[in-house]
Tab-separated table of C-alpha atoms and ligand atoms in Angstrom:
chain	number	residue	atom	x	y	z
A	1	MET	CA	1.094	82.434	-77.082
A	2	GLU	CA	-1.165	83.558	-74.244
A	3	GLU	CA	-4.903	83.885	-74.429
A	4	SER	CA	-7.364	85.352	-72.034
A	5	TRP	CA	-11.070	85.970	-71.773
A	6	VAL	CA	-11.462	89.452	-70.386
A	7	ASN	CA	-14.889	89.798	-68.887
A	8	SER	CA	-14.663	92.707	-66.505
A	9	ALA	CA	-18.325	93.165	-67.285
A	10	GLU	CA	-18.736	96.554	-65.697
A	11	GLN	CA	-16.190	97.948	-68.143
A	12	ILE	CA	-16.743	96.002	-71.326
A	13	GLY	CA	-20.137	94.473	-70.803
A	14	ALA	CA	-19.207	91.317	-72.707
A	15	ASP	CA	-16.497	88.729	-72.870
A	16	LEU	CA	-13.490	89.784	-74.913
A	17	HIS	CA	-11.112	87.195	-76.157
A	18	LEU	CA	-7.600	88.648	-76.471
A	19	GLU	CA	-4.841	86.574	-77.922
A	20	LEU	CA	-1.306	87.739	-77.150
A	21	SER	CA	0.843	86.225	-79.867
A	22	GLY	CA	3.363	87.128	-82.525
A	23	PRO	CA	6.686	88.931	-82.496
A	24	GLY	CA	7.818	91.921	-80.455
A	25	GLY	CA	6.988	91.053	-76.861
A	26	ARG	CA	3.805	91.387	-74.817
A	27	ARG	CA	3.302	95.080	-75.188
A	28	ALA	CA	3.310	94.825	-78.997
A	29	ALA	CA	1.111	91.720	-78.835
A	30	LEU	CA	-1.440	93.489	-76.645
A	31	ILE	CA	-1.494	96.502	-78.960
A	32	ARG	CA	-2.108	94.240	-81.952
A	33	ALA	CA	-4.823	92.327	-80.095
A	34	LEU	CA	-6.677	95.478	-79.006
A	35	ARG	CA	-6.381	97.025	-82.475
A	36	GLU	CA	-7.804	93.871	-83.970
A	37	ALA	CA	-10.652	93.824	-81.439
A	38	VAL	CA	-11.589	97.411	-82.368
A	39	ARG	CA	-11.168	96.837	-86.087
A	40	SER	CA	-13.363	93.745	-86.097
A	41	GLY	CA	-16.047	95.464	-84.047
A	42	ARG	CA	-15.677	93.207	-81.054
A	43	LEU	CA	-14.890	96.365	-79.088
A	44	ALA	CA	-17.533	98.843	-80.195
A	45	PRO	CA	-16.931	102.599	-80.330
A	46	GLY	CA	-17.479	104.127	-76.885
A	47	THR	CA	-16.782	100.890	-74.999
A	48	ARG	CA	-14.947	101.486	-71.776
A	49	LEU	CA	-11.812	99.376	-71.397
A	50	PRO	CA	-10.872	97.706	-68.121
A	51	PRO	CA	-8.530	99.573	-65.749
A	52	TYR	CA	-4.850	98.748	-66.191
A	53	ARG	CA	-4.776	96.635	-63.078
A	54	SER	CA	-7.646	94.319	-63.893
A	55	LEU	CA	-6.666	93.775	-67.509
A	56	ALA	CA	-3.077	93.127	-66.392
A	57	ALA	CA	-4.327	90.571	-63.874
A	58	ASP	CA	-6.595	88.903	-66.461
A	59	LEU	CA	-3.796	88.631	-69.003
A	60	GLY	CA	-0.982	87.873	-66.551
A	61	VAL	CA	1.119	90.826	-67.718
A	62	ALA	CA	2.624	93.804	-65.869
A	63	ARG	CA	0.401	96.800	-65.165
A	64	ASN	CA	2.829	99.043	-67.084
A	65	THR	CA	2.516	96.849	-70.167
A	66	VAL	CA	-1.197	97.622	-70.285
A	67	ALA	CA	-0.641	101.311	-69.520
A	68	ASP	CA	1.904	101.542	-72.349
A	69	ALA	CA	-0.356	99.715	-74.796
A	70	TYR	CA	-3.319	102.003	-73.999
A	71	ALA	CA	-1.093	105.091	-74.372
A	72	GLU	CA	0.153	103.923	-77.757
A	73	LEU	CA	-3.394	103.273	-79.004
A	74	VAL	CA	-4.574	106.653	-77.718
A	75	ALA	CA	-1.722	108.256	-79.654
A	76	GLU	CA	-2.762	106.339	-82.791
A	77	GLY	CA	-6.391	107.445	-82.376
A	78	TRP	CA	-7.880	104.040	-81.655
A	79	LEU	CA	-8.665	104.881	-78.040
A	80	THR	CA	-9.462	108.015	-76.104
A	81	ALA	CA	-8.477	108.719	-72.507
A	82	ARG	CA	-10.307	111.266	-70.436
A	83	GLN	CA	-9.951	112.106	-66.756
A	84	GLY	CA	-12.821	110.528	-64.866
A	85	SER	CA	-14.238	108.413	-67.692
A	86	GLY	CA	-11.328	106.059	-68.198
A	87	THR	CA	-10.061	104.722	-71.508
A	88	ARG	CA	-12.633	104.119	-74.226
A	89	VAL	CA	-12.718	102.997	-77.827
A	90	ALA	CA	-12.652	106.102	-80.034
A	91	GLU	CA	-15.902	106.954	-81.760
A	92	ARG	CA	-14.182	107.202	-85.149
A	93	ALA	CA	-12.447	103.863	-84.949
A	94	GLU	CA	-15.331	102.218	-86.818
A	95	PRO	CA	-14.415	102.887	-90.486
A	96	LEU	CA	-11.398	100.657	-90.136
A	97	ARG	CA	-13.511	97.525	-89.799
A	98	PRO	CA	-12.553	95.143	-92.578
A	99	ALA	CA	-16.118	93.935	-92.845
A	100	ALA	CA	-17.052	97.360	-94.180
A	101	ARG	CA	-14.414	97.194	-96.899
A	102	VAL	CA	-14.510	93.594	-98.007
A	103	PRO	CA	-17.692	92.839	-99.903
A	104	VAL	CA	-19.353	89.938	-98.175
A	105	LYS	CA	-21.441	87.493	-100.145
A	106	VAL	CA	-24.696	87.152	-98.292
A	107	PRO	CA	-26.620	84.037	-99.260
A	108	PRO	CA	-30.092	84.944	-100.492
A	109	ARG	CA	-32.570	84.687	-97.645
A	110	ALA	CA	-34.828	81.721	-98.107
A	111	ARG	CA	-38.115	83.343	-99.005
A	112	GLY	CA	-41.172	81.682	-97.542
A	113	PRO	CA	-44.315	81.055	-99.547
A	114	ARG	CA	-46.667	83.994	-100.119
A	115	HIS	CA	-49.528	82.056	-98.562
A	116	ASP	CA	-48.661	79.371	-96.064
A	117	LEU	CA	-51.483	76.858	-95.842
A	118	ARG	CA	-49.392	73.944	-94.685
A	119	GLN	CA	-50.762	72.070	-91.739
A	120	GLY	CA	-48.677	71.817	-88.631
A	121	THR	CA	-48.191	75.159	-86.969
A	122	PRO	CA	-50.471	77.430	-85.020
A	123	ASP	CA	-50.692	81.150	-85.757
A	124	ALA	CA	-47.271	82.318	-84.586
A	125	SER	CA	-48.484	85.895	-84.278
A	126	ALA	CA	-50.947	84.774	-81.598
A	127	PHE	CA	-48.370	83.460	-79.146
A	128	PRO	CA	-49.500	84.842	-75.774
A	129	ARG	CA	-46.319	86.803	-75.151
A	130	ALA	CA	-47.520	88.928	-72.230
A	131	ALA	CA	-49.166	86.052	-70.350
A	132	TRP	CA	-46.181	83.766	-70.954
A	133	LEU	CA	-43.812	86.466	-69.753
A	134	ALA	CA	-45.888	86.933	-66.592
A	135	SER	CA	-45.720	83.183	-65.941
A	136	TYR	CA	-42.019	83.108	-66.665
A	137	ARG	CA	-41.399	86.013	-64.289
A	138	ARG	CA	-43.441	84.429	-61.499
A	139	ALA	CA	-41.758	81.075	-62.058
A	140	LEU	CA	-38.317	82.661	-61.907
A	141	GLN	CA	-39.130	84.692	-58.810
A	142	GLN	CA	-40.501	81.722	-56.926
A	143	ALA	CA	-38.025	79.088	-58.097
A	144	PRO	CA	-35.884	77.585	-55.340
A	145	ASN	CA	-32.142	77.572	-55.977
A	146	GLU	CA	-32.079	73.857	-56.774
A	147	VAL	CA	-33.936	74.677	-60.005
A	148	PHE	CA	-30.650	75.927	-61.400
A	149	GLY	CA	-28.926	72.605	-60.858
A	150	PRO	CA	-29.216	69.535	-63.092
A	151	GLY	CA	-32.881	68.766	-63.664
A	152	ASP	CA	-34.854	65.636	-62.848
A	153	PRO	CA	-35.419	63.655	-66.092
A	154	ALA	CA	-39.029	63.033	-65.037
A	155	GLY	CA	-39.617	66.757	-65.315
A	156	ARG	CA	-40.504	69.334	-62.673
A	157	ARG	CA	-42.991	68.108	-60.119
A	158	GLU	CA	-44.899	71.428	-60.417
A	159	LEU	CA	-45.558	70.775	-64.112
A	160	ARG	CA	-46.469	67.129	-63.647
A	161	GLU	CA	-48.973	68.105	-60.949
A	162	ALA	CA	-50.443	70.848	-63.108
A	163	LEU	CA	-50.751	68.430	-66.037
A	164	THR	CA	-52.354	65.733	-63.896
A	165	GLU	CA	-55.166	68.138	-63.005
A	166	TYR	CA	-55.429	69.728	-66.450
A	167	LEU	CA	-55.434	66.492	-68.432
A	168	ALA	CA	-58.053	64.975	-66.125
A	169	ARG	CA	-60.283	68.023	-66.465
A	170	ALA	CA	-59.802	68.782	-70.164
A	171	ARG	CA	-59.025	65.394	-71.686
A	172	GLY	CA	-60.380	62.777	-69.270
A	173	VAL	CA	-56.910	61.359	-68.612
A	174	ARG	CA	-56.549	59.332	-65.414
A	175	THR	CA	-53.066	59.520	-63.968
A	176	GLU	CA	-50.835	60.860	-61.210
A	177	PRO	CA	-47.656	62.976	-61.328
A	178	GLY	CA	-45.426	59.912	-60.836
A	179	CYS	CA	-46.627	58.454	-64.158
A	180	ILE	CA	-45.947	61.578	-66.215
A	181	VAL	CA	-42.587	62.130	-67.891
A	182	ILE	CA	-41.899	65.506	-69.474
A	183	CYS	CA	-40.286	65.435	-72.894
A	184	SER	CA	-39.681	67.810	-75.768
A	185	GLY	CA	-42.740	66.789	-77.775
A	186	PHE	CA	-44.292	63.845	-79.561
A	187	ALA	CA	-41.279	63.055	-81.732
A	188	HIS	CA	-39.058	62.905	-78.658
A	189	ALA	CA	-41.561	60.640	-76.943
A	190	LEU	CA	-41.340	58.200	-79.862
A	191	ARG	CA	-37.558	58.217	-79.631
A	192	LEU	CA	-37.667	57.553	-75.902
A	193	LEU	CA	-40.165	54.733	-76.243
A	194	PHE	CA	-38.530	52.899	-79.129
A	195	GLY	CA	-34.917	53.937	-78.674
A	196	GLN	CA	-32.656	54.856	-81.514
A	197	GLY	CA	-31.545	51.693	-83.233
A	198	GLY	CA	-33.326	49.547	-80.618
A	199	GLY	CA	-33.130	49.531	-76.844
A	200	GLY	CA	-36.330	51.396	-75.948
A	201	VAL	CA	-39.104	50.155	-73.678
A	202	LEU	CA	-41.308	49.144	-76.633
A	203	ARG	CA	-40.709	47.056	-79.705
A	204	GLY	CA	-42.392	46.651	-83.035
A	205	PRO	CA	-44.114	45.725	-85.130
A	206	LEU	CA	-46.401	48.678	-84.601
A	207	ALA	CA	-49.696	49.228	-86.387
A	208	VAL	CA	-50.160	52.801	-87.603
A	209	GLU	CA	-52.947	54.581	-89.446
A	210	ALA	CA	-52.728	54.292	-93.231
A	211	TYR	CA	-52.532	58.083	-93.402
A	212	GLY	CA	-50.254	59.815	-90.940
A	213	LEU	CA	-47.181	61.973	-90.543
A	214	GLY	CA	-44.316	60.581	-92.631
A	215	PHE	CA	-41.802	62.063	-90.231
A	216	HIS	CA	-43.095	59.862	-87.426
A	217	ARG	CA	-43.014	56.763	-89.637
A	218	GLU	CA	-39.425	57.553	-90.605
A	219	LEU	CA	-38.501	57.983	-86.997
A	220	LEU	CA	-39.904	54.563	-86.177
A	221	THR	CA	-38.175	52.961	-89.142
A	222	ALA	CA	-34.887	54.504	-88.025
A	223	ALA	CA	-35.446	52.906	-84.610
A	224	GLY	CA	-35.807	49.526	-86.333
A	225	VAL	CA	-39.583	49.373	-85.877
A	226	ARG	CA	-41.692	47.931	-88.684
A	227	THR	CA	-44.950	49.817	-89.150
A	228	ALA	CA	-48.060	48.078	-90.495
A	229	PRO	CA	-50.741	50.330	-92.006
A	230	LEU	CA	-54.343	50.111	-90.766
A	231	PRO	CA	-56.947	51.236	-93.304
A	232	LEU	CA	-59.327	54.048	-92.361
A	233	ASP	CA	-63.049	54.382	-92.898
A	234	GLU	CA	-65.725	56.791	-91.709
A	235	ALA	CA	-65.415	55.417	-88.126
A	236	GLY	CA	-61.649	55.894	-88.056
A	237	ALA	CA	-58.872	53.311	-88.018
A	238	ARG	CA	-59.925	49.712	-88.703
A	239	VAL	CA	-58.755	48.412	-85.335
A	240	ASP	CA	-60.737	45.227	-86.007
A	241	LEU	CA	-57.879	44.326	-88.372
A	242	LEU	CA	-55.259	44.467	-85.632
A	243	ASP	CA	-53.502	41.195	-85.319
A	244	ARG	CA	-50.144	40.228	-83.883
A	245	GLU	CA	-48.613	43.694	-83.609
A	246	ARG	CA	-47.172	44.664	-80.260
A	247	GLY	CA	-48.841	48.038	-80.297
A	248	VAL	CA	-50.830	50.542	-82.296
A	249	LEU	CA	-50.286	54.257	-82.807
A	250	LEU	CA	-53.520	56.232	-83.179
A	251	THR	CA	-54.748	59.822	-83.324
A	252	PRO	CA	-58.150	59.063	-81.755
A	253	ALA	CA	-59.426	62.581	-81.067
A	254	HIS	CA	-58.834	63.769	-84.631
A	255	GLN	CA	-57.373	61.372	-87.162
A	256	PHE	CA	-54.312	62.922	-88.712
A	257	PRO	CA	-54.722	64.110	-91.375
A	258	THR	CA	-58.156	62.966	-92.554
A	259	GLY	CA	-59.886	64.456	-89.558
A	260	GLY	CA	-62.544	62.192	-87.999
A	261	PRO	CA	-62.637	60.994	-84.389
A	262	LEU	CA	-62.256	57.300	-83.644
A	263	HIS	CA	-65.751	55.917	-83.157
A	264	ALA	CA	-66.719	54.880	-79.605
A	265	SER	CA	-67.053	51.213	-80.604
A	266	ARG	CA	-63.534	51.277	-82.105
A	267	ARG	CA	-62.157	52.898	-78.955
A	268	ALA	CA	-63.581	50.076	-76.886
A	269	ALA	CA	-62.392	47.494	-79.421
A	270	VAL	CA	-58.807	48.688	-79.437
A	271	ILE	CA	-58.652	48.493	-75.653
A	272	ASP	CA	-60.070	44.945	-75.767
A	273	TRP	CA	-57.439	43.984	-78.316
A	274	ALA	CA	-54.619	45.504	-76.242
A	275	ARG	CA	-55.789	43.671	-73.115
A	276	ALA	CA	-56.121	40.366	-74.914
A	277	ARG	CA	-52.720	40.624	-76.643
A	278	GLY	CA	-50.777	42.345	-73.846
A	279	ALA	CA	-50.215	45.129	-76.369
A	280	VAL	CA	-50.095	48.868	-75.922
A	281	VAL	CA	-52.006	51.753	-77.526
A	282	LEU	CA	-50.033	54.925	-78.244
A	283	GLU	CA	-52.412	57.853	-78.216
A	284	ASP	CA	-51.159	60.909	-80.104
A	285	ASP	CA	-53.313	63.699	-78.685
A	286	TYR	CA	-51.735	66.394	-80.849
A	287	ASP	CA	-54.693	68.798	-81.102
A	288	GLY	CA	-57.264	67.373	-78.709
A	289	GLU	CA	-58.149	70.812	-77.330
A	290	PHE	CA	-59.417	72.133	-80.627
A	291	ARG	CA	-62.875	70.717	-81.201
A	292	TYR	CA	-65.478	73.130	-82.467
A	293	ASP	CA	-68.967	71.810	-82.823
A	294	ARG	CA	-69.309	69.282	-80.077
A	295	ARG	CA	-67.816	68.527	-76.703
A	296	PRO	CA	-64.174	67.448	-76.943
A	297	VAL	CA	-63.676	63.736	-77.447
A	298	GLY	CA	-62.036	62.446	-74.279
A	299	ALA	CA	-58.746	60.588	-74.345
A	300	VAL	CA	-58.753	56.836	-74.966
A	301	GLN	CA	-56.310	56.641	-72.060
A	302	GLY	CA	-59.252	57.218	-69.700
A	303	LEU	CA	-60.669	53.826	-70.742
A	304	ASP	CA	-57.647	51.920	-69.483
A	305	PRO	CA	-54.579	53.767	-68.132
A	306	GLU	CA	-52.684	50.452	-67.976
A	307	ARG	CA	-52.956	49.825	-71.728
A	308	VAL	CA	-52.517	53.326	-73.168
A	309	ILE	CA	-49.566	55.671	-73.405
A	310	HIS	CA	-51.038	59.126	-73.846
A	311	ILE	CA	-48.757	61.716	-75.455
A	312	GLY	CA	-49.381	65.419	-75.832
A	313	SER	CA	-47.449	68.613	-76.402
A	314	VAL	CA	-47.888	72.370	-76.633
A	315	SER	CA	-46.899	72.362	-80.309
A	316	LYS	CA	-50.440	73.116	-81.514
A	317	SER	CA	-51.862	74.862	-78.472
A	318	LEU	CA	-48.973	77.289	-77.904
A	319	SER	CA	-45.987	76.855	-80.184
A	320	PRO	CA	-43.785	74.085	-81.564
A	321	ALA	CA	-40.815	76.298	-80.701
A	322	LEU	CA	-41.228	75.630	-76.992
A	323	ARG	CA	-40.424	71.935	-77.466
A	324	LEU	CA	-42.460	70.838	-74.463
A	325	GLY	CA	-44.546	67.722	-74.257
A	326	TRP	CA	-45.613	64.996	-71.866
A	327	MET	CA	-46.000	61.261	-71.769
A	328	VAL	CA	-48.628	59.725	-69.500
A	329	LEU	CA	-47.381	56.208	-68.891
A	330	PRO	CA	-48.604	53.000	-67.373
A	331	GLU	CA	-46.464	52.667	-64.254
A	332	ARG	CA	-44.500	49.697	-65.603
A	333	TYR	CA	-42.884	51.842	-68.308
A	334	VAL	CA	-41.840	54.795	-66.153
A	335	ASP	CA	-38.412	53.540	-65.076
A	336	GLY	CA	-37.479	52.414	-68.578
A	337	VAL	CA	-38.422	55.755	-70.101
A	338	LEU	CA	-36.502	57.612	-67.402
A	339	ALA	CA	-33.479	55.419	-68.066
A	340	ALA	CA	-33.763	56.262	-71.773
A	341	LYS	CA	-33.907	59.927	-70.901
A	342	GLY	CA	-30.671	59.849	-68.946
A	343	GLU	CA	-29.533	60.812	-65.491
A	344	ARG	CA	-30.481	64.436	-65.712
A	345	GLU	CA	-32.826	66.608	-67.733
A	346	ALA	CA	-31.144	67.135	-71.087
A	347	TRP	CA	-34.100	68.154	-73.247
A	348	ALA	CA	-36.724	70.388	-71.725
A	349	SER	CA	-35.654	73.668	-70.124
A	350	VAL	CA	-36.584	73.613	-66.454
A	351	LEU	CA	-37.527	77.292	-66.535
A	352	ASP	CA	-39.905	76.671	-69.429
A	353	GLN	CA	-41.371	73.742	-67.518
A	354	LEU	CA	-42.010	75.952	-64.496
A	355	SER	CA	-43.458	78.668	-66.716
A	356	LEU	CA	-45.843	76.184	-68.319
A	357	ALA	CA	-46.855	74.929	-64.868
A	358	ASP	CA	-47.674	78.483	-63.831
A	359	PHE	CA	-49.371	79.140	-67.169
A	360	ILE	CA	-51.670	76.171	-66.599
A	361	VAL	CA	-52.347	76.711	-62.890
A	362	SER	CA	-53.038	80.433	-63.322
A	363	GLY	CA	-55.719	79.680	-65.917
A	364	ALA	CA	-53.775	81.384	-68.729
A	365	TYR	CA	-53.556	78.148	-70.708
A	366	ASP	CA	-57.341	77.655	-70.656
A	367	ARG	CA	-57.889	81.283	-71.629
A	368	HIS	CA	-55.434	80.992	-74.507
A	369	VAL	CA	-56.927	77.736	-75.776
A	370	ARG	CA	-60.450	79.219	-75.599
A	371	ARG	CA	-59.342	82.319	-77.493
A	372	MET	CA	-57.557	80.300	-80.149
A	373	ARG	CA	-60.453	77.879	-80.454
A	374	GLN	CA	-62.713	80.810	-81.330
A	375	ARG	CA	-60.203	82.203	-83.777
A	376	TYR	CA	-59.630	78.894	-85.538
A	377	ARG	CA	-63.345	78.158	-85.628
A	378	ARG	CA	-63.915	81.473	-87.409
A	379	ARG	CA	-61.184	80.618	-89.870
A	380	ARG	CA	-62.624	77.194	-90.465
A	381	ASP	CA	-66.041	78.746	-91.085
A	382	ARG	CA	-64.549	81.222	-93.539
A	383	LEU	CA	-62.818	78.381	-95.376
A	384	VAL	CA	-66.027	76.379	-95.632
A	385	GLU	CA	-67.983	79.444	-96.810
A	386	ALA	CA	-65.354	80.415	-99.385
A	387	LEU	CA	-65.302	76.912	-100.821
A	388	ALA	CA	-69.088	76.719	-100.936
A	389	GLU	CA	-69.115	79.914	-102.933
A	390	HIS	CA	-66.103	79.521	-105.221
A	391	ALA	CA	-65.524	75.764	-105.471
A	392	PRO	CA	-68.886	74.170	-104.692
A	393	ARG	CA	-67.862	70.754	-105.954
A	394	VAL	CA	-64.856	70.471	-103.704
A	395	GLU	CA	-65.950	68.703	-100.565
A	396	VAL	CA	-64.340	69.830	-97.348
A	397	THR	CA	-63.945	67.175	-94.641
A	398	GLY	CA	-62.352	66.717	-91.245
A	399	VAL	CA	-63.367	70.164	-90.056
A	400	ALA	CA	-65.049	69.381	-86.749
A	401	ALA	CA	-61.746	69.772	-84.967
A	402	GLY	CA	-58.098	70.664	-85.342
A	403	LEU	CA	-56.188	73.248	-87.300
A	404	HIS	CA	-56.501	71.813	-90.788
A	405	ALA	CA	-59.102	70.552	-93.235
A	406	VAL	CA	-59.041	68.019	-96.043
A	407	LEU	CA	-60.389	69.139	-99.398
A	408	ARG	CA	-61.530	66.195	-101.509
A	409	LEU	CA	-60.647	66.711	-105.153
A	410	PRO	CA	-61.820	65.129	-108.408
A	411	PRO	CA	-59.804	61.968	-109.181
A	412	GLY	CA	-56.452	62.627	-110.786
A	413	THR	CA	-56.260	66.326	-109.939
A	414	GLU	CA	-54.242	66.334	-106.726
A	415	ARG	CA	-50.782	66.709	-108.255
A	416	SER	CA	-51.768	69.385	-110.730
A	417	THR	CA	-53.606	71.345	-108.040
A	418	VAL	CA	-50.638	71.272	-105.664
A	419	LYS	CA	-48.449	72.406	-108.567
A	420	ALA	CA	-50.818	75.184	-109.529
A	421	ALA	CA	-50.922	76.299	-105.915
A	422	ALA	CA	-47.132	76.392	-105.771
A	423	TRP	CA	-47.116	78.587	-108.887
A	424	GLN	CA	-49.369	81.009	-107.075
A	425	GLY	CA	-47.097	81.056	-104.027
A	426	ILE	CA	-49.385	78.860	-101.922
A	427	ALA	CA	-47.730	76.201	-99.817
A	428	LEU	CA	-49.905	73.205	-98.990
A	429	ASP	CA	-49.671	69.426	-99.123
A	430	GLY	CA	-51.477	66.856	-101.175
A	431	LEU	CA	-53.202	64.117	-99.210
A	432	GLY	CA	-50.940	61.547	-100.879
A	433	THR	CA	-47.939	62.941	-98.954
A	434	PHE	CA	-49.323	61.372	-95.800
A	435	ARG	CA	-50.096	57.936	-97.192
A	436	HIS	CA	-48.289	54.901	-95.815
A	437	PRO	CA	-46.300	53.422	-98.704
A	438	GLU	CA	-47.524	49.891	-97.978
A	439	THR	CA	-51.228	50.517	-97.595
A	440	ASP	CA	-53.621	49.018	-100.099
A	441	MET	CA	-56.444	51.295	-98.999
A	442	PRO	CA	-58.000	53.044	-102.018
A	443	ALA	CA	-56.430	56.458	-102.496
A	444	GLY	CA	-58.534	59.596	-102.810
A	445	ASP	CA	-57.246	62.856	-104.239
A	446	GLY	CA	-57.194	65.696	-101.774
A	447	LEU	CA	-55.458	68.665	-100.243
A	448	VAL	CA	-54.539	69.099	-96.617
A	449	VAL	CA	-55.104	72.761	-95.847
A	450	GLY	CA	-53.780	74.226	-92.605
A	451	TYR	CA	-55.817	77.257	-91.690
A	452	ALA	CA	-53.947	78.213	-88.530
A	453	THR	CA	-50.575	79.234	-89.889
A	454	PRO	CA	-51.245	82.590	-91.606
A	455	SER	CA	-51.528	85.573	-89.318
A	456	GLU	CA	-55.009	87.043	-88.953
A	457	HIS	CA	-54.517	89.796	-91.538
A	458	ALA	CA	-53.047	87.411	-94.138
A	459	TYR	CA	-55.738	84.767	-93.967
A	460	GLY	CA	-58.289	86.355	-96.315
A	461	ALA	CA	-55.750	86.721	-99.128
A	462	ALA	CA	-54.605	83.134	-98.614
A	463	LEU	CA	-58.195	81.908	-98.948
A	464	ASP	CA	-58.753	83.936	-102.127
A	465	ALA	CA	-55.574	82.520	-103.612
A	466	LEU	CA	-56.594	78.978	-102.669
A	467	CYS	CA	-60.019	79.313	-104.265
A	468	GLY	CA	-58.304	80.543	-107.400
A	469	VAL	CA	-56.423	77.269	-107.941
A	470	LEU	CA	-59.101	74.730	-107.099
A	471	PRO	CA	-60.505	72.723	-109.992
A	472	PRO	CA	-63.764	74.396	-110.972
A	473	GLY	CA	-67.063	72.703	-111.602
A	474	GLU	CA	-66.066	69.050	-111.866
A	475	GLN	CA	-67.247	65.954	-110.104
A	476	ARG	CA	-65.434	65.485	-106.807
A	477	GLY	CA	-63.651	62.356	-105.654
A	478	PRO	CA	-65.009	59.737	-103.231
A	479	ALA	CA	-65.030	60.977	-99.630
A	480	SER	CA	-63.445	58.904	-96.922
A	481	GLY	CA	-62.700	59.628	-93.243
B	501	PLP	C1	-49.854	64.110	-86.072
B	501	PLP	C2	-49.032	64.959	-85.161
B	501	PLP	N1	-48.637	64.443	-84.004
B	501	PLP	C3	-47.900	65.159	-83.134
B	501	PLP	C4	-47.506	66.450	-83.414
B	501	PLP	C5	-46.699	67.197	-82.414
B	501	PLP	O1	-45.365	66.933	-82.588
B	501	PLP	P1	-44.286	67.568	-81.609
B	501	PLP	O2	-44.865	67.516	-80.231
B	501	PLP	O3	-43.082	66.694	-81.769
B	501	PLP	O4	-44.042	68.970	-82.061
B	501	PLP	C6	-47.864	67.015	-84.644
B	501	PLP	C7	-47.468	68.373	-85.024
B	501	PLP	O5	-47.591	69.320	-84.324
B	501	PLP	C8	-48.670	66.248	-85.533
B	501	PLP	O6	-49.055	66.757	-86.706
């Protein structure tokens, strides 16, 4: 049996895998293979076939074998041959495709919710396609050839320089390009820091906030890291309760999901604790750009770059589909993280890195964040107004920043409200979903409502639907955070 990839692109335009096998010699095998390629649609009607000589060379057969096979298929009506336009697949060859005759069972397409109010994703319809494309084009035009070789696991220097300036200006982060490692987002950063099944640069136990993303807790558990829950109050995580843990993971700008910033005294206290214990603070700055009513809360990293690992990504500001993030490291961890990443860049596309660098340096990132901040602020305001009008006893909290709000519900109503919402085609999460299983902090009933996910035109209907399922006119639960 002989096989060949025919990719005489100027004739076929795509790779064509021909397998010469079966009885009757090469001519018969080639006829069968070409017939099959036409029948299956791999060779579309009108496609120009390679000249005899090049196909013969690709397949390692005599030129006459190809000429004979083409002639046979022209006679059968599969191909057409015309002076000056070469041999092409006949226009009427299509009905013979088996796919058209054999009924194919198509699995039902997973239908999304009618109203998606889950937290987590920005408005996908607002991705800045034109500006990103312009950055991508510039990046590609200006990229030196070495860009197309194996990438540096630290990430492109251009992006690390752009981030150094941007993070200093927008988030108060103090660093230099040599202390930034590009990764594919926060989850990847956790994997790099703690390893998978041990072997990272950090070890547990790790204190975490009593409410947080379960996915991140699971990731840590899978890496063999024990997580200890820290209760929350109106000033944020109770860092005064930190003890013998080796580190603490916090969302200081906007506690996830309850929504408050970590109070200034707690920020100072956690740094004192880390210095005294030789511990490290992991700062998850997942939506630090989106603060609405006051100046953004600066990064804790700015208080002590030697004690804090600051982690950010474009998942909220641009799109989680880009899978681009950054770790700002104390210098002592850089080599270990690079070793965990491997010898070459295996995660973050170098072209996307260069595009993001251009996007930041050209000012497009700031413009996009400003535009989205206005849009999300309007949505937040509409949510607050709608609740005030239709569900006045439901308290809305955590709305000074971010892309989601927490709606405090009367005790004992969280489950039934989430269920009722699901019946109405509304996807959202109960607050309990985010609770650390070992915390003894008093639970409050609530909903976590993401107001960024629906597209602009769908948001009003989603709000109406939400108001329709909220418990009417009862006493609300105790507020916290
Ligand atoms: C609490 C929290 N941290 C971090 C992230 C970002 O994760 P990633 O960068 O892996 O997409 C998210 C989601 O966007 C989040 O909700």
